[in-house]
Amino acid sequence: MGVFCLKTGALLEETSAPYSTSENALFQDLWPTLQADDILLADRNFSSYGSLARLNHQEVDCLFRLHASRNSDFRKGLRLGPRDRRITWTKPLNKPANLTPAQWEQLPATLTVRLVRVRLDTANGRCKTITLVTTLTDPKLWPAKLIAALYHRRWKIELYWDDIKTTLHLDMLSCKTPTMLHKEIQMHLIAYNLIRALMGEAALVAHVPLERMSFKGPLDAAHHYSP
């Protein structure tokens, strides 16, 4: 699991563990990477009370898709606009497994969040309606349209992982021992960031948006000019 910079695509930090480790435990390992005033985009698997409250304590704002088990009744809370509500969550009675008792005790009894229901375009040209939860609760600073546009960019994270796994061929590991596997993964991630740095430099020199550049093009150029 990793944290990417959405502006540059650079991998800021990563963590790994045996396959039996939950994603939420790995997610918690990445929290020290985040700094005050950061905005974290992630999918709905991480939109728990514990994660939102803990990151809010670090002054990190979150924007997640609402978990399927959460109530999305828009008749509750304060109406901020069409399909836009500010509500208060109550701390659950049961502590999640990924937090220690001390960490759980430090969390507030309530948490104010915002629910925004948006329509997003899908890859097949259709639209789907999803509900987002965020700690960006000011509708003047963060209009619903801006919230929707920001979350729509979250798909870029999946494309960054695809660059690593498919374009850099990390989908099939060749080493046999845990130590060498760790080194193999680290070398791929270093190579990914070096190509991203090359892309950023090329975008600045050519005065073009970074989004216009493919990952494969700079990789091929690096291979061609490396001799």
Coordinates of N, CA and C in Angstrom, one line a residue, residues 6-223:
L6 N -0.9 13.5 -5.7 CA -1.9 13.5 -6.8 C -1.4 14.5 -7.9
K7 N -0.6 15.5 -7.5 CA -0.1 16.5 -8.5 C 1.0 16.0 -9.4
T8 N 1.9 15.2 -8.8 CA 3.1 14.8 -9.6 C 3.0 13.3 -9.9
G9 N 2.2 12.5 -9.1 CA 2.2 11.1 -9.3 C 3.3 10.4 -8.6
A10 N 4.2 11.1 -7.8 CA 5.3 10.5 -7.1 C 4.8 9.6 -6.0
L11 N 5.4 8.5 -5.7 CA 5.1 7.7 -4.6 C 5.8 8.3 -3.3
L12 N 5.1 8.7 -2.4 CA 5.7 9.4 -1.2 C 6.1 8.4 -0.1
E13 N 5.3 7.3 0.0 CA 5.7 6.3 1.1 C 4.9 5.0 0.7
E14 N 5.5 3.9 1.2 CA 4.8 2.6 0.9 C 5.1 1.8 2.1
T15 N 4.2 0.8 2.3 CA 4.4 -0.2 3.3 C 3.8 -1.6 2.9
S16 N 4.3 -2.6 3.4 CA 3.9 -3.9 3.0 C 3.9 -4.8 4.3
A17 N 3.3 -6.0 4.2 CA 3.2 -6.9 5.3 C 2.8 -8.3 4.7
P18 N 2.8 -9.3 5.6 CA 2.3 -10.6 5.1 C 0.8 -10.5 4.7
Y19 N 0.4 -11.4 3.8 CA -0.9 -11.4 3.1 C -2.0 -11.4 4.1
S20 N -1.8 -11.9 5.3 CA -2.9 -12.0 6.3 C -3.2 -10.7 7.0
T21 N -2.3 -9.7 6.8 CA -2.5 -8.4 7.4 C -3.6 -7.6 6.7
S22 N -4.4 -7.0 7.5 CA -5.6 -6.2 6.9 C -5.1 -4.9 6.2
E23 N -5.8 -4.5 5.2 CA -5.5 -3.2 4.6 C -5.6 -2.0 5.5
N24 N -6.5 -2.1 6.5 CA -6.6 -1.0 7.4 C -5.4 -0.9 8.4
A25 N -4.8 -2.0 8.7 CA -3.6 -2.0 9.5 C -2.4 -1.4 8.7
L26 N -2.3 -1.7 7.4 CA -1.3 -1.1 6.6 C -1.6 0.4 6.4
F27 N -2.8 0.7 6.2 CA -3.3 2.1 6.1 C -2.8 3.0 7.3
Q28 N -2.9 2.4 8.5 CA -2.5 3.1 9.7 C -1.0 3.3 9.7
D29 N -0.2 2.4 9.2 CA 1.2 2.6 9.1 C 1.6 3.8 8.3
L30 N 0.7 4.2 7.4 CA 1.1 5.3 6.5 C 0.7 6.7 7.1
W31 N -0.1 6.7 8.2 CA -0.5 8.0 8.7 C 0.6 9.0 9.1
P32 N 1.7 8.5 9.6 CA 2.8 9.5 9.9 C 3.3 10.2 8.7
T33 N 3.1 9.7 7.5 CA 3.5 10.4 6.3 C 2.7 11.6 6.0
L34 N 1.5 11.7 6.5 CA 0.6 12.8 6.2 C 0.9 14.0 7.1
Q35 N 0.8 15.2 6.6 CA 1.1 16.4 7.4 C -0.2 17.2 7.5
A36 N -0.1 18.2 8.4 CA -1.3 19.1 8.6 C -1.6 19.8 7.3
D37 N -2.9 20.0 7.0 CA -3.4 20.6 5.8 C -3.4 19.7 4.6
D38 N -2.9 18.5 4.7 CA -3.0 17.6 3.6 C -4.5 17.2 3.4
I39 N -4.8 16.8 2.2 CA -6.1 16.2 1.8 C -5.9 14.8 1.3
L40 N -6.5 13.8 2.0 CA -6.3 12.4 1.6 C -7.5 11.9 0.9
L41 N -7.2 11.4 -0.3 CA -8.3 10.7 -1.1 C -8.1 9.2 -1.0
A42 N -9.1 8.5 -0.8 CA -9.0 7.0 -0.7 C -10.4 6.4 -0.9
D43 N -10.4 5.1 -1.1 CA -11.7 4.4 -1.4 C -12.4 4.1 -0.1
R44 N -13.6 3.6 -0.2 CA -14.5 3.5 0.9 C -14.1 2.5 1.9
N45 N -13.1 1.6 1.6 CA -12.7 0.7 2.6 C -12.1 1.3 3.9
F46 N -11.6 2.6 3.7 CA -10.9 3.3 4.8 C -11.8 4.4 5.4
S47 N -13.1 4.5 5.1 CA -13.9 5.6 5.6 C -14.5 5.2 6.9
S48 N -13.8 4.7 7.9 CA -14.3 4.4 9.2 C -14.2 5.6 10.1
Y49 N -15.0 5.5 11.2 CA -15.0 6.6 12.2 C -13.6 6.7 12.7
G50 N -12.9 5.6 13.0 CA -11.5 5.7 13.6 C -10.6 6.4 12.7
S51 N -10.6 6.1 11.4 CA -9.6 6.7 10.5 C -9.9 8.2 10.3
L52 N -11.2 8.5 10.1 CA -11.5 10.0 9.9 C -11.2 10.8 11.2
A53 N -11.5 10.3 12.4 CA -11.3 11.0 13.6 C -9.8 11.1 13.9
R54 N -9.1 10.1 13.7 CA -7.6 10.1 14.0 C -6.9 11.0 13.0
L55 N -7.2 11.0 11.7 CA -6.6 11.9 10.8 C -7.0 13.3 11.0
N56 N -8.3 13.5 11.4 CA -8.8 14.9 11.7 C -8.0 15.4 12.9
H57 N -7.6 14.6 13.8 CA -6.8 15.0 15.0 C -5.4 15.5 14.5
Q58 N -4.9 14.9 13.4 CA -3.6 15.3 12.8 C -3.8 16.5 11.9
E59 N -5.0 17.1 11.8 CA -5.3 18.2 11.0 C -5.2 17.8 9.5
V60 N -5.5 16.5 9.2 CA -5.5 16.0 7.8 C -6.9 15.9 7.4
D61 N -7.3 16.5 6.3 CA -8.7 16.3 5.8 C -8.8 15.1 5.0
C62 N -10.0 14.5 5.0 CA -10.2 13.2 4.2 C -11.3 13.4 3.2
L63 N -11.3 12.7 2.2 CA -12.4 12.6 1.2 C -12.4 11.2 0.7
F64 N -13.4 10.4 1.2 CA -13.6 9.0 0.9 C -15.0 8.8 0.3
R65 N -15.1 7.7 -0.4 CA -16.4 7.2 -0.7 C -17.0 6.6 0.6
L66 N -18.3 6.8 0.8 CA -18.9 6.3 2.0 C -19.0 4.8 2.0
H67 N -18.7 4.2 3.1 CA -18.7 2.7 3.2 C -20.1 2.2 3.1
A68 N -20.3 1.0 2.5 CA -21.6 0.5 2.2 C -22.4 0.2 3.5
S69 N -21.7 0.0 4.6 CA -22.4 -0.3 5.9 C -22.9 0.9 6.6
R70 N -22.5 2.1 6.1 CA -22.9 3.4 6.8 C -24.2 3.9 6.2
N71 N -25.0 4.5 7.2 CA -26.3 5.0 6.8 C -26.1 6.3 6.0
S72 N -26.8 6.4 4.8 CA -26.6 7.6 4.0 C -28.0 8.3 3.9
D73 N -28.7 8.4 5.0 CA -30.0 9.1 5.0 C -29.8 10.6 4.9
F74 N -30.2 11.2 3.8 CA -30.0 12.6 3.6 C -31.1 13.5 4.3
R75 N -32.0 12.8 5.0 CA -33.0 13.6 5.8 C -32.5 14.1 7.1
K76 N -31.3 13.6 7.5 CA -30.7 13.9 8.8 C -29.7 15.0 8.6
G77 N -29.3 15.7 9.7 CA -28.3 16.7 9.7 C -28.7 18.0 9.1
L78 N -27.7 18.9 8.9 CA -28.0 20.2 8.3 C -27.8 20.2 6.8
R79 N -28.8 20.7 6.2 CA -28.8 20.8 4.7 C -27.9 21.9 4.3
L80 N -26.9 21.6 3.4 CA -26.0 22.6 2.9 C -26.3 22.9 1.4
G81 N -27.1 22.1 0.8 CA -27.4 22.3 -0.6 C -28.1 21.0 -1.1
P82 N -28.4 20.9 -2.4 CA -29.0 19.7 -3.0 C -28.0 18.5 -2.8
R83 N -28.5 17.5 -2.2 CA -27.7 16.3 -2.0 C -26.4 16.5 -1.2
D84 N -26.5 17.4 -0.2 CA -25.3 17.9 0.5 C -25.7 18.1 1.9
R85 N -25.2 17.3 2.9 CA -25.6 17.4 4.3 C -24.4 17.4 5.2
R86 N -24.5 18.2 6.3 CA -23.5 18.1 7.4 C -24.1 17.3 8.5
I87 N -23.5 16.3 9.0 CA -24.1 15.4 10.0 C -23.0 15.1 11.1
T88 N -23.5 14.6 12.2 CA -22.6 14.3 13.3 C -22.6 12.8 13.5
W89 N -21.5 12.2 13.5 CA -21.3 10.7 13.8 C -21.0 10.5 15.2
T90 N -21.5 9.5 15.8 CA -21.2 9.1 17.2 C -20.2 8.0 17.2
K91 N -19.3 8.1 18.1 CA -18.2 7.1 18.3 C -18.8 5.7 18.5
P92 N -18.4 4.7 17.7 CA -19.0 3.4 17.9 C -18.6 2.8 19.2
L93 N -19.4 1.8 19.7 CA -19.1 1.2 21.0 C -17.9 0.2 20.9
N94 N -17.7 -0.4 19.7 CA -16.7 -1.4 19.6 C -15.4 -0.8 19.0
K95 N -14.3 -1.1 19.6 CA -13.0 -0.6 19.1 C -12.6 -1.4 17.8
P96 N -12.1 -0.8 16.8 CA -11.6 -1.6 15.6 C -10.3 -2.2 16.0
A97 N -10.0 -3.3 15.3 CA -8.8 -4.1 15.6 C -7.5 -3.4 15.3
N98 N -7.5 -2.4 14.4 CA -6.3 -1.7 14.0 C -5.9 -0.6 14.9
L99 N -6.7 -0.3 15.9 CA -6.3 0.8 16.9 C -6.1 0.2 18.2
T100 N -5.2 0.7 18.9 CA -4.9 0.3 20.3 C -5.9 0.9 21.2
P101 N -6.1 0.3 22.4 CA -7.1 0.9 23.4 C -6.8 2.4 23.7
A102 N -5.5 2.7 23.8 CA -5.1 4.1 24.1 C -5.5 5.0 22.9
Q103 N -5.3 4.6 21.7 CA -5.6 5.4 20.5 C -7.2 5.6 20.5
W104 N -7.9 4.5 20.8 CA -9.3 4.6 20.7 C -9.9 5.5 21.8
E105 N -9.3 5.5 23.0 CA -9.7 6.4 24.0 C -9.5 7.9 23.7
Q106 N -8.5 8.2 22.9 CA -8.1 9.6 22.5 C -9.1 10.2 21.5
L107 N -9.9 9.3 20.8 CA -10.8 9.8 19.8 C -12.0 10.5 20.4
P108 N -12.5 11.5 19.8 CA -13.7 12.3 20.4 C -14.9 11.4 20.3
A109 N -15.9 11.8 21.2 CA -17.1 11.1 21.3 C -18.0 11.3 20.0
T110 N -17.8 12.4 19.3 CA -18.6 12.7 18.1 C -17.6 13.3 17.1
L111 N -18.1 13.2 15.8 CA -17.3 13.7 14.7 C -18.2 14.3 13.7
T112 N -18.0 15.6 13.3 CA -18.8 16.2 12.3 C -18.2 16.0 10.9
V113 N -19.0 15.4 10.0 CA -18.6 15.1 8.6 C -19.6 15.6 7.7
R114 N -19.3 15.5 6.4 CA -20.2 16.0 5.4 C -20.5 14.9 4.4
L115 N -21.7 14.7 4.0 CA -22.1 13.7 3.0 C -22.5 14.4 1.8
V116 N -21.9 14.0 0.6 CA -22.2 14.7 -0.7 C -22.5 13.5 -1.6
R117 N -23.7 13.6 -2.3 CA -24.1 12.6 -3.3 C -23.8 13.2 -4.6
V118 N -23.0 12.5 -5.4 CA -22.5 13.1 -6.7 C -22.7 12.0 -7.8
R119 N -22.7 12.5 -9.0 CA -22.8 11.6 -10.2 C -21.4 11.7 -10.9
L120 N -20.8 10.6 -11.2 CA -19.5 10.5 -11.8 C -19.6 9.7 -13.1
D121 N -18.9 10.1 -14.1 CA -18.8 9.4 -15.4 C -18.0 8.1 -15.1
T122 N -18.4 7.0 -15.8 CA -17.7 5.8 -15.7 C -16.9 5.5 -17.0
A123 N -16.1 4.5 -17.0 CA -15.3 4.2 -18.2 C -16.1 3.8 -19.4
N124 N -17.3 3.3 -19.2 CA -18.1 2.8 -20.3 C -19.1 4.0 -20.8
G125 N -18.8 5.2 -20.4 CA -19.6 6.3 -20.9 C -20.9 6.6 -20.1
R126 N -21.2 5.8 -19.1 CA -22.4 6.0 -18.3 C -22.1 6.8 -17.0
C127 N -23.1 7.1 -16.3 CA -22.9 7.8 -15.0 C -23.4 6.9 -13.9
K128 N -22.8 7.1 -12.7 CA -23.2 6.4 -11.5 C -23.3 7.4 -10.4
T129 N -24.2 7.2 -9.5 CA -24.4 8.0 -8.3 C -23.7 7.4 -7.1
I130 N -22.8 8.1 -6.4 CA -22.1 7.6 -5.2 C -22.2 8.7 -4.1
T131 N -22.0 8.2 -2.9 CA -22.1 9.1 -1.7 C -20.7 9.2 -1.2
L132 N -20.2 10.5 -1.0 CA -18.9 10.7 -0.5 C -19.0 11.2 1.0
V133 N -18.0 10.9 1.8 CA -17.9 11.5 3.1 C -16.6 12.2 3.2
T134 N -16.6 13.4 3.8 CA -15.4 14.2 3.9 C -15.5 15.1 5.2
T135 N -14.3 15.5 5.6 CA -14.1 16.4 6.7 C -14.0 17.8 6.2
L136 N -14.1 18.0 4.9 CA -14.1 19.4 4.3 C -15.5 19.9 4.4
T137 N -15.9 20.4 5.5 CA -17.3 20.7 5.8 C -17.8 22.1 5.4
D138 N -16.9 23.0 5.0 CA -17.3 24.3 4.7 C -17.8 24.3 3.2
P139 N -19.1 24.6 3.0 CA -19.6 24.5 1.6 C -19.1 25.7 0.7
K140 N -18.7 26.8 1.4 CA -18.2 28.0 0.6 C -16.8 27.7 0.1
L141 N -16.0 27.2 1.0 CA -14.6 26.9 0.6 C -14.6 25.7 -0.4
W142 N -15.5 24.7 -0.1 CA -15.5 23.5 -0.8 C -16.9 23.2 -1.4
P143 N -17.3 23.8 -2.5 CA -18.6 23.5 -3.1 C -18.7 22.0 -3.5
A144 N -19.9 21.6 -3.6 CA -20.1 20.1 -3.9 C -19.5 19.8 -5.2
K145 N -19.5 20.7 -6.2 CA -18.9 20.4 -7.5 C -17.4 20.2 -7.4
L146 N -16.8 21.0 -6.6 CA -15.3 20.9 -6.4 C -15.0 19.6 -5.7
I147 N -15.8 19.2 -4.7 CA -15.6 17.9 -4.0 C -15.7 16.7 -5.0
A148 N -16.8 16.8 -5.9 CA -16.9 15.7 -6.9 C -15.8 15.7 -7.8
A149 N -15.3 16.9 -8.3 CA -14.2 16.9 -9.2 C -12.9 16.4 -8.6
L150 N -12.7 16.7 -7.3 CA -11.5 16.2 -6.6 C -11.5 14.7 -6.5
Y151 N -12.7 14.1 -6.1 CA -12.7 12.7 -5.9 C -12.6 12.0 -7.2
H152 N -13.1 12.6 -8.3 CA -13.0 12.0 -9.6 C -11.6 11.7 -10.0
R153 N -10.7 12.5 -9.5 CA -9.2 12.4 -9.8 C -8.6 11.2 -9.0
R154 N -9.3 10.7 -8.1 CA -8.8 9.5 -7.3 C -8.4 8.3 -8.2
W155 N -9.1 8.2 -9.3 CA -8.8 7.1 -10.2 C -7.4 7.1 -10.7
K156 N -6.8 8.3 -10.7 CA -5.4 8.4 -11.1 C -4.5 7.5 -10.3
I157 N -4.9 7.3 -9.0 CA -4.1 6.4 -8.1 C -4.0 5.0 -8.7
E158 N -5.1 4.5 -9.2 CA -5.2 3.2 -9.8 C -4.3 3.1 -11.0
L159 N -4.2 4.2 -11.7 CA -3.3 4.3 -12.9 C -1.9 4.3 -12.5
Y160 N -1.6 5.0 -11.4 CA -0.2 4.9 -10.9 C 0.3 3.5 -10.6
W161 N -0.6 2.8 -9.9 CA -0.3 1.4 -9.5 C -0.2 0.6 -10.8
D162 N -1.0 0.9 -11.8 CA -0.9 0.1 -13.1 C 0.4 0.4 -13.8
D163 N 0.9 1.6 -13.7 CA 2.3 1.9 -14.2 C 3.3 1.1 -13.6
I164 N 3.2 0.9 -12.3 CA 4.2 0.1 -11.5 C 4.1 -1.4 -11.8
K165 N 2.9 -1.9 -11.8 CA 2.7 -3.3 -11.9 C 2.8 -3.8 -13.4
T166 N 2.2 -3.0 -14.3 CA 2.1 -3.5 -15.7 C 3.3 -2.9 -16.5
T167 N 3.5 -1.6 -16.6 CA 4.5 -1.0 -17.4 C 5.9 -1.4 -16.9
L168 N 6.1 -1.4 -15.6 CA 7.4 -1.8 -15.0 C 7.5 -3.3 -14.7
H169 N 6.5 -4.0 -15.0 CA 6.5 -5.5 -14.9 C 6.7 -6.0 -13.5
L170 N 6.0 -5.3 -12.6 CA 6.1 -5.8 -11.2 C 5.0 -6.8 -10.9
D171 N 4.2 -7.1 -11.9 CA 3.1 -8.0 -11.7 C 3.6 -9.5 -11.6
M172 N 4.8 -9.7 -12.0 CA 5.4 -11.1 -11.9 C 6.8 -11.0 -11.3
L173 N 6.9 -11.3 -10.0 CA 8.2 -11.2 -9.3 C 9.1 -12.4 -9.7
S174 N 10.4 -12.2 -9.7 CA 11.3 -13.3 -10.1 C 12.1 -13.8 -9.0
C175 N 12.3 -13.0 -7.9 CA 13.1 -13.5 -6.8 C 12.3 -14.6 -6.0
K176 N 13.1 -15.3 -5.1 CA 12.5 -16.5 -4.4 C 12.5 -16.3 -2.9
T177 N 13.4 -15.5 -2.3 CA 13.4 -15.3 -0.9 C 12.8 -14.0 -0.5
P178 N 12.2 -13.9 0.7 CA 11.6 -12.7 1.2 C 12.6 -11.5 1.1
T179 N 13.8 -11.7 1.5 CA 14.8 -10.5 1.4 C 14.9 -10.0 0.0
M180 N 15.1 -10.9 -0.9 CA 15.3 -10.5 -2.3 C 14.1 -10.0 -3.0
L181 N 12.9 -10.5 -2.6 CA 11.6 -10.0 -3.0 C 11.5 -8.6 -2.6
H182 N 11.8 -8.3 -1.3 CA 11.7 -6.9 -0.8 C 12.6 -6.0 -1.7
K183 N 13.8 -6.4 -2.0 CA 14.7 -5.6 -2.8 C 14.2 -5.4 -4.2
E184 N 13.6 -6.4 -4.7 CA 13.1 -6.3 -6.1 C 11.9 -5.3 -6.1
I185 N 11.0 -5.4 -5.2 CA 9.9 -4.4 -5.1 C 10.5 -3.0 -4.9
Q186 N 11.4 -2.8 -4.0 CA 12.0 -1.5 -3.8 C 12.6 -0.9 -5.0
M187 N 13.3 -1.7 -5.8 CA 14.0 -1.2 -7.0 C 13.0 -0.8 -8.0
H188 N 11.9 -1.5 -8.1 CA 10.8 -1.1 -9.0 C 10.2 0.3 -8.6
L189 N 10.0 0.4 -7.3 CA 9.4 1.7 -6.8 C 10.4 2.9 -7.0
I190 N 11.7 2.6 -6.8 CA 12.7 3.7 -7.1 C 12.7 4.0 -8.5
A191 N 12.6 3.0 -9.4 CA 12.6 3.3 -10.8 C 11.3 4.1 -11.2
Y192 N 10.2 3.8 -10.6 CA 9.0 4.5 -10.9 C 9.1 6.0 -10.5
N193 N 9.7 6.3 -9.4 CA 9.9 7.7 -9.0 C 10.9 8.4 -9.8
L194 N 11.9 7.7 -10.3 CA 12.9 8.3 -11.2 C 12.2 8.7 -12.5
I195 N 11.4 7.8 -13.1 CA 10.7 8.2 -14.3 C 9.7 9.3 -14.1
R196 N 9.0 9.3 -12.9 CA 8.1 10.4 -12.6 C 8.9 11.7 -12.5
A197 N 10.1 11.7 -11.9 CA 10.9 12.9 -11.9 C 11.3 13.4 -13.3
L198 N 11.6 12.4 -14.2 CA 12.0 12.8 -15.5 C 10.8 13.4 -16.2
M199 N 9.6 12.9 -16.0 CA 8.4 13.4 -16.6 C 8.1 14.9 -16.1
G200 N 8.3 15.1 -14.8 CA 8.1 16.4 -14.2 C 9.1 17.4 -14.8
E201 N 10.4 17.0 -15.0 CA 11.4 17.9 -15.6 C 11.0 18.2 -17.1
A202 N 10.6 17.2 -17.8 CA 10.2 17.4 -19.2 C 9.0 18.3 -19.4
A203 N 8.0 18.1 -18.4 CA 6.8 19.0 -18.5 C 7.2 20.5 -18.2
L204 N 8.2 20.7 -17.3 CA 8.6 22.1 -17.0 C 9.3 22.7 -18.2
V205 N 10.2 21.9 -18.8 CA 11.0 22.4 -20.0 C 10.1 22.7 -21.2
A206 N 9.2 21.8 -21.4 CA 8.3 21.9 -22.6 C 7.1 22.8 -22.4
H207 N 6.9 23.2 -21.1 CA 5.7 24.0 -20.8 C 4.4 23.3 -21.2
V208 N 4.3 22.0 -20.8 CA 3.1 21.3 -21.1 C 2.5 20.7 -19.8
P209 N 1.2 20.5 -19.7 CA 0.7 19.9 -18.4 C 1.2 18.5 -18.3
L210 N 1.5 18.1 -17.1 CA 2.0 16.8 -16.8 C 1.1 15.7 -17.2
E211 N -0.3 16.0 -17.1 CA -1.3 15.0 -17.5 C -1.2 14.6 -18.9
R212 N -0.6 15.4 -19.8 CA -0.5 15.1 -21.2 C 0.5 14.0 -21.5
M213 N 1.4 13.7 -20.5 CA 2.5 12.8 -20.8 C 2.1 11.4 -20.3
S214 N 2.4 10.4 -21.1 CA 2.2 9.0 -20.7 C 3.4 8.6 -19.9
F215 N 3.3 7.5 -19.1 CA 4.4 7.0 -18.3 C 5.3 6.2 -19.3
K216 N 4.7 5.5 -20.3 CA 5.5 4.7 -21.2 C 6.5 5.5 -22.0
G217 N 6.0 6.6 -22.5 CA 6.9 7.4 -23.4 C 8.2 7.8 -22.7
P218 N 8.2 8.4 -21.5 CA 9.5 8.8 -20.9 C 10.3 7.5 -20.5
L219 N 9.6 6.4 -20.2 CA 10.3 5.2 -19.9 C 11.1 4.7 -21.1
D220 N 10.5 4.7 -22.3 CA 11.1 4.3 -23.5 C 12.3 5.3 -23.9
A221 N 12.1 6.6 -23.6 CA 13.1 7.5 -23.9 C 14.3 7.3 -23.0
A222 N 14.1 7.0 -21.8 CA 15.2 6.7 -20.8 C 16.0 5.5 -21.3
H223 N 15.3 4.5 -21.7 CA 15.9 3.3 -22.2 C 16.7 3.6 -23.5

